[in-house]
Amino acid sequence: MKSSKPPFETTTLWDFPTQNYGSRPHGDNKFRGVTPAFIIWNLLQRYTNEGDLVVDPMCGSGTTIDVAKELNRHVIGYDIAPYRDDIIQNDARNIPLKDNSVDFVFIDSPYSNNIEYSDHPADIGKISCEREEFFDELDKVAKEIHRILKYGKAMAWLIGDHWRKKSGFIPVGFKLYQILLKYFKTIDIICIVRRHQRSNTPIWHERAKKFNFYLRGFKYLFIMKKLKADS
Ligand SMILES: C[S@@+](CC[C@H](N)C(=O)[O-])C[C@H]1O[C@@H](n2cnc3c(N)ncnc32)[C@H](O)[C@@H]1O
C-alpha cells in the first residue's frame, strides 16, 4: 500500500519520483504538462488552513482541485480549455472573483508554445517565449492573481526555462520572476527536479552532447506574498 501522504519538504530542493501520491489520482498523469501533485500538497500544508479558498487560474487536468478537496480546502479551478466538468472555463487574465478574496493561488502556466493544450485562440501556450508578448500576457495573469489574493496571503508559480536551437537559452524563469517582483514579495524560490520528460531519451542525451546544449533538469517554484496594504 502506497503512503497516502508525500514527504513534507524542508529544503529548497524538491524531488519526487512520481506525479501522484497515495492510491487516488490527483489530476491526470496522462495530461501533457500535468503538475506533480506533491508540489501542491506541500504548498497547501504551509500556506493554507482547512476551509481556506484556493484558486488555480490554469488548472489543466485538475490536480489542484483534487489535492485541495482532499485537504478540506475550498477550491476553484479555471482553465481556458476545461479538461473536466468541475473546471470552469475562463481566461486567467480576467478572473471572475472579487479583489482580496482568495487565500492561496497556485499556477503552473505554459512555459512557451512547446505543448499544444487546446485549439483555443486565447491559450497563452500558443505564444513562443522567444516573443516579448508571451511575458506581457503572463504579466496580465500576475496582476490579476495579485488583485484577487487577500493581503498577507501567498501564491506559487511553477515555470521552467527554454533552450531553442535558433535562439539559444531563454531565461523564462528569471523573466517571469522580474514580473512577479512588481506585485509581490518573495517568500522563497524552490528548485523542482524535472522528471518524466519526453526529452529524457538516449537520442536527446546524444543530441545534447553533439550540439553542446543542456537538457532542462529543473523548474522554478516562485513562492510570493501579497504585502499588507500599509507595508
Ligand atoms: C501546464 S498546464 C497546467 C497543468 C495543471 N496544473 C495540471 O496539473 O494538470 C497549463 C494550462 O494553462 C491553460 N491555459 C493557457 N492559456 C490560458 C489562459 N489564457 N487562461 C486560462 N488557462 C490557460 C492550458 O489550457 C493548460 O491547461
Short mmCIF file of C-alpha atoms and ligand atoms in Angstrom, two decimals:
data_model
loop_
_atom_site.label_atom_id
_atom_site.label_comp_id
_atom_site.label_asym_id
_atom_site.label_seq_id
_atom_site.Cartn_x
_atom_site.Cartn_y
_atom_site.Cartn_z
CA MET A 1 0.00 0.00 0.00
CA LYS A 2 1.47 3.35 -1.09
CA SER A 3 1.74 6.04 1.60
CA SER A 4 -1.21 8.44 1.38
CA LYS A 5 1.00 11.48 2.04
CA PRO A 6 4.09 12.76 0.25
CA PRO A 7 7.08 13.85 2.35
CA PHE A 8 6.86 17.34 3.91
CA GLU A 9 9.68 19.24 2.18
CA THR A 10 12.07 21.20 4.42
CA THR A 11 14.70 22.35 1.89
CA THR A 12 14.59 24.39 -1.32
CA LEU A 13 15.26 21.30 -3.48
CA TRP A 14 12.15 19.23 -4.09
CA ASP A 15 12.34 15.91 -5.86
CA PHE A 16 9.67 13.27 -6.12
CA PRO A 17 9.75 10.19 -8.36
CA THR A 18 6.09 10.11 -9.44
CA GLN A 19 3.40 12.64 -10.41
CA ASN A 20 0.92 11.18 -7.95
CA TYR A 21 0.93 10.03 -4.32
CA GLY A 22 -1.44 7.74 -2.43
CA SER A 23 -3.93 5.42 -4.10
CA ARG A 24 -6.27 8.02 -5.65
CA PRO A 25 -5.40 10.11 -8.74
CA HIS A 26 -4.66 13.86 -8.36
CA GLY A 27 -5.11 15.36 -11.82
CA ASP A 28 -4.40 13.08 -14.76
CA ASN A 29 -0.84 11.90 -15.23
CA LYS A 30 -1.61 11.32 -18.92
CA PHE A 31 -2.25 15.07 -19.38
CA ARG A 32 0.81 16.68 -21.01
CA GLY A 33 2.18 19.25 -18.62
CA VAL A 34 0.43 17.82 -15.53
CA THR A 35 1.78 19.22 -12.23
CA PRO A 36 3.36 16.78 -9.76
CA ALA A 37 0.70 16.57 -7.03
CA PHE A 38 3.24 16.59 -4.18
CA ILE A 39 4.14 20.23 -5.01
CA ILE A 40 0.58 21.40 -4.41
CA TRP A 41 0.27 19.18 -1.29
CA ASN A 42 3.40 20.77 0.22
CA LEU A 43 2.26 24.32 -0.59
CA LEU A 44 -1.18 23.79 0.93
CA GLN A 45 0.40 22.39 4.12
CA ARG A 46 2.44 25.54 4.62
CA TYR A 47 0.30 28.40 3.30
CA THR A 48 -3.34 27.37 3.91
CA ASN A 49 -5.69 26.05 6.58
CA GLU A 50 -8.82 23.93 6.36
CA GLY A 51 -11.71 25.97 4.94
CA ASP A 52 -9.45 28.40 3.04
CA LEU A 53 -10.21 29.28 -0.58
CA VAL A 54 -7.58 28.03 -3.05
CA VAL A 55 -7.67 29.12 -6.72
CA ASP A 56 -5.85 27.74 -9.77
CA PRO A 57 -6.38 30.01 -12.82
CA MET A 58 -4.83 27.48 -15.27
CA CYS A 59 -5.98 24.23 -13.76
CA GLY A 60 -5.21 21.81 -16.64
CA SER A 61 -6.26 18.29 -15.62
CA GLY A 62 -7.41 19.42 -12.15
CA THR A 63 -4.51 18.45 -9.86
CA THR A 64 -5.05 21.48 -7.61
CA ILE A 65 -8.76 20.68 -7.25
CA ASP A 66 -8.10 17.07 -6.21
CA VAL A 67 -5.35 17.88 -3.70
CA ALA A 68 -7.23 20.84 -2.19
CA LYS A 69 -10.51 18.92 -1.77
CA GLU A 70 -8.75 16.04 -0.05
CA LEU A 71 -7.26 18.55 2.42
CA ASN A 72 -10.69 20.13 3.09
CA ARG A 73 -9.90 23.43 1.38
CA HIS A 74 -12.47 25.21 -0.80
CA VAL A 75 -11.15 25.31 -4.34
CA ILE A 76 -11.95 26.90 -7.70
CA GLY A 77 -10.15 25.68 -10.82
CA TYR A 78 -10.33 27.63 -14.07
CA ASP A 79 -8.87 26.89 -17.49
CA ILE A 80 -9.28 28.33 -20.98
CA ALA A 81 -9.98 24.76 -22.18
CA PRO A 82 -11.59 22.78 -19.31
CA TYR A 83 -10.47 19.17 -19.22
CA ARG A 84 -13.19 18.02 -16.79
CA ASP A 85 -16.67 19.16 -15.70
CA ASP A 86 -15.57 20.66 -12.38
CA ILE A 87 -13.18 23.12 -14.12
CA ILE A 88 -14.71 26.49 -15.04
CA GLN A 89 -13.96 27.91 -18.49
CA ASN A 90 -12.17 31.24 -18.02
CA ASP A 91 -9.22 33.30 -19.22
CA ALA A 92 -6.62 33.75 -16.47
CA ARG A 93 -6.16 37.41 -17.47
CA ASN A 94 -9.66 38.20 -16.18
CA ILE A 95 -10.67 36.11 -13.16
CA PRO A 96 -14.34 36.48 -12.08
CA LEU A 97 -13.57 36.91 -8.35
CA LYS A 98 -13.62 39.93 -6.05
CA ASP A 99 -10.50 41.85 -5.00
CA ASN A 100 -8.77 40.47 -1.87
CA SER A 101 -10.98 37.37 -1.66
CA VAL A 102 -8.65 34.37 -2.08
CA ASP A 103 -6.35 32.68 0.47
CA PHE A 104 -3.91 30.95 -1.89
CA VAL A 105 -3.25 30.76 -5.63
CA PHE A 106 -1.31 28.01 -7.39
CA ILE A 107 -0.45 28.28 -11.08
CA ASP A 108 1.57 26.13 -13.48
CA SER A 109 1.39 28.20 -16.67
CA PRO A 110 2.62 27.37 -20.17
CA TYR A 111 6.41 27.95 -20.45
CA SER A 112 6.26 28.69 -24.18
CA ASN A 113 4.49 27.16 -27.19
CA ASN A 114 6.10 23.73 -26.70
CA ILE A 115 2.86 21.93 -25.69
CA GLU A 116 -0.41 22.14 -27.59
CA TYR A 117 -3.03 22.28 -24.84
CA SER A 118 -6.06 23.16 -26.97
CA ASP A 119 -7.27 24.98 -30.08
CA HIS A 120 -8.49 27.93 -28.04
CA PRO A 121 -7.07 31.17 -29.52
CA ALA A 122 -6.65 32.69 -26.02
CA ASP A 123 -4.32 29.85 -24.92
CA ILE A 124 -1.12 31.63 -23.85
CA GLY A 125 0.71 28.42 -24.73
CA LYS A 126 0.31 29.38 -28.39
CA ILE A 127 2.86 32.20 -27.97
CA SER A 128 6.58 31.43 -28.07
CA CYS A 129 8.70 32.57 -25.12
CA GLU A 130 11.04 33.99 -27.78
CA ARG A 131 8.49 36.83 -28.13
CA GLU A 132 8.08 39.60 -25.54
CA GLU A 133 4.32 39.27 -25.99
CA PHE A 134 4.50 35.97 -24.07
CA PHE A 135 5.76 37.81 -20.96
CA ASP A 136 3.26 40.67 -21.45
CA GLU A 137 0.44 38.12 -21.23
CA LEU A 138 1.95 36.45 -18.12
CA ASP A 139 2.19 39.94 -16.60
CA LYS A 140 -1.60 40.34 -17.01
CA VAL A 141 -2.12 37.00 -15.22
CA ALA A 142 0.25 38.01 -12.37
CA LYS A 143 -1.60 41.31 -11.92
CA GLU A 144 -4.93 39.50 -11.77
CA ILE A 145 -3.64 36.99 -9.20
CA HIS A 146 -2.41 39.91 -7.11
CA ARG A 147 -5.84 41.56 -7.31
CA ILE A 148 -7.84 38.53 -6.08
CA LEU A 149 -5.40 37.47 -3.32
CA LYS A 150 -6.03 38.66 0.25
CA TYR A 151 -3.34 40.83 1.84
CA GLY A 152 -0.64 38.79 3.58
CA LYS A 153 -1.51 35.64 1.60
CA ALA A 154 0.71 33.61 -0.73
CA MET A 155 0.78 32.42 -4.32
CA ALA A 156 3.10 29.93 -6.03
CA TRP A 157 4.03 29.83 -9.73
CA LEU A 158 5.78 26.88 -11.37
CA ILE A 159 7.79 27.56 -14.54
CA GLY A 160 10.81 26.29 -16.49
CA ASP A 161 13.39 27.74 -18.87
CA HIS A 162 13.85 27.00 -22.56
CA TRP A 163 16.59 26.26 -24.99
CA ARG A 164 15.87 26.63 -28.68
CA LYS A 165 18.25 25.78 -31.50
CA LYS A 166 17.62 29.16 -33.18
CA SER A 167 17.57 31.48 -30.14
CA GLY A 168 19.66 29.50 -27.65
CA PHE A 169 18.85 29.86 -23.94
CA ILE A 170 15.71 31.78 -22.96
CA PRO A 171 15.61 32.56 -19.21
CA VAL A 172 11.83 32.19 -18.88
CA GLY A 173 12.07 31.75 -15.10
CA PHE A 174 14.17 34.87 -14.48
CA LYS A 175 11.95 36.93 -16.78
CA LEU A 176 8.79 35.82 -15.01
CA TYR A 177 10.45 36.47 -11.63
CA GLN A 178 11.15 40.08 -12.68
CA ILE A 179 7.45 40.47 -13.43
CA LEU A 180 6.35 38.90 -10.13
CA LEU A 181 8.60 41.30 -8.20
CA LYS A 182 6.45 44.20 -9.46
CA TYR A 183 3.49 42.82 -7.50
CA PHE A 184 4.74 40.52 -4.74
CA LYS A 185 7.38 39.99 -2.06
CA THR A 186 9.39 36.78 -2.33
CA ILE A 187 8.87 34.13 0.34
CA ASP A 188 11.33 31.71 -1.28
CA ILE A 189 12.35 30.04 -4.53
CA ILE A 190 12.24 26.26 -4.78
CA CYS A 191 14.08 24.15 -7.34
CA ILE A 192 11.89 21.29 -8.58
CA VAL A 193 13.69 18.35 -10.17
CA ARG A 194 12.19 17.63 -13.59
CA ARG A 195 11.27 14.02 -14.24
CA HIS A 196 9.36 12.04 -16.88
CA GLN A 197 10.33 14.48 -19.61
CA ARG A 198 9.77 13.48 -23.21
CA SER A 199 13.36 14.55 -23.90
CA ASN A 200 14.72 12.08 -21.33
CA THR A 201 15.66 9.60 -24.07
CA PRO A 202 19.07 8.36 -25.33
CA ILE A 203 18.55 10.29 -28.59
CA TRP A 204 18.11 13.61 -26.77
CA HIS A 205 21.06 12.99 -24.44
CA GLU A 206 23.18 12.25 -27.54
CA ARG A 207 21.96 15.49 -29.21
CA ALA A 208 22.77 17.50 -26.06
CA LYS A 209 26.36 16.21 -26.28
CA LYS A 210 26.71 16.57 -30.03
CA PHE A 211 25.28 20.11 -30.28
CA ASN A 212 26.68 21.21 -26.90
CA PHE A 213 23.49 22.22 -25.08
CA TYR A 214 21.86 21.07 -21.82
CA LEU A 215 18.54 19.33 -21.37
CA ARG A 216 16.38 21.07 -18.77
CA GLY A 217 16.86 19.41 -15.37
CA PHE A 218 14.77 21.63 -13.07
CA LYS A 219 11.89 24.09 -12.79
CA TYR A 220 11.45 27.11 -10.54
CA LEU A 221 8.69 27.34 -7.98
CA PHE A 222 8.35 31.02 -7.04
CA ILE A 223 6.54 31.40 -3.72
CA MET A 224 5.43 35.01 -3.30
CA LYS A 225 3.29 37.02 -0.92
CA LYS A 226 0.88 39.93 -1.39
CA LEU A 227 2.02 42.57 1.05
CA LYS A 228 -0.32 44.15 3.57
CA ALA A 229 -1.91 47.37 2.30
CA ASP A 230 0.06 49.53 4.76
CA SER A 231 3.50 47.91 4.26
C1 LIG B 1 0.93 23.36 -17.51
S1 LIG B 1 -0.79 23.24 -17.82
C2 LIG B 1 -1.48 23.17 -16.20
C3 LIG B 1 -1.35 21.80 -15.60
C4 LIG B 1 -2.21 21.57 -14.37
N1 LIG B 1 -1.68 22.25 -13.19
C5 LIG B 1 -2.36 20.10 -14.10
O1 LIG B 1 -1.85 19.60 -13.08
O2 LIG B 1 -2.94 19.38 -14.94
C6 LIG B 1 -1.20 24.88 -18.35
C7 LIG B 1 -2.68 25.12 -18.61
O3 LIG B 1 -2.85 26.52 -18.90
C8 LIG B 1 -4.02 26.63 -19.68
N2 LIG B 1 -4.10 27.98 -20.26
C9 LIG B 1 -3.37 28.51 -21.27
N3 LIG B 1 -3.74 29.78 -21.52
C10 LIG B 1 -4.72 30.08 -20.63
C11 LIG B 1 -5.49 31.25 -20.37
N4 LIG B 1 -5.34 32.36 -21.10
N5 LIG B 1 -6.39 31.20 -19.35
C12 LIG B 1 -6.58 30.08 -18.62
N6 LIG B 1 -5.89 28.92 -18.84
C13 LIG B 1 -4.96 28.93 -19.83
C14 LIG B 1 -3.90 25.48 -20.68
O4 LIG B 1 -5.15 25.16 -21.24
C15 LIG B 1 -3.29 24.37 -19.78
O5 LIG B 1 -4.31 23.51 -19.32
#
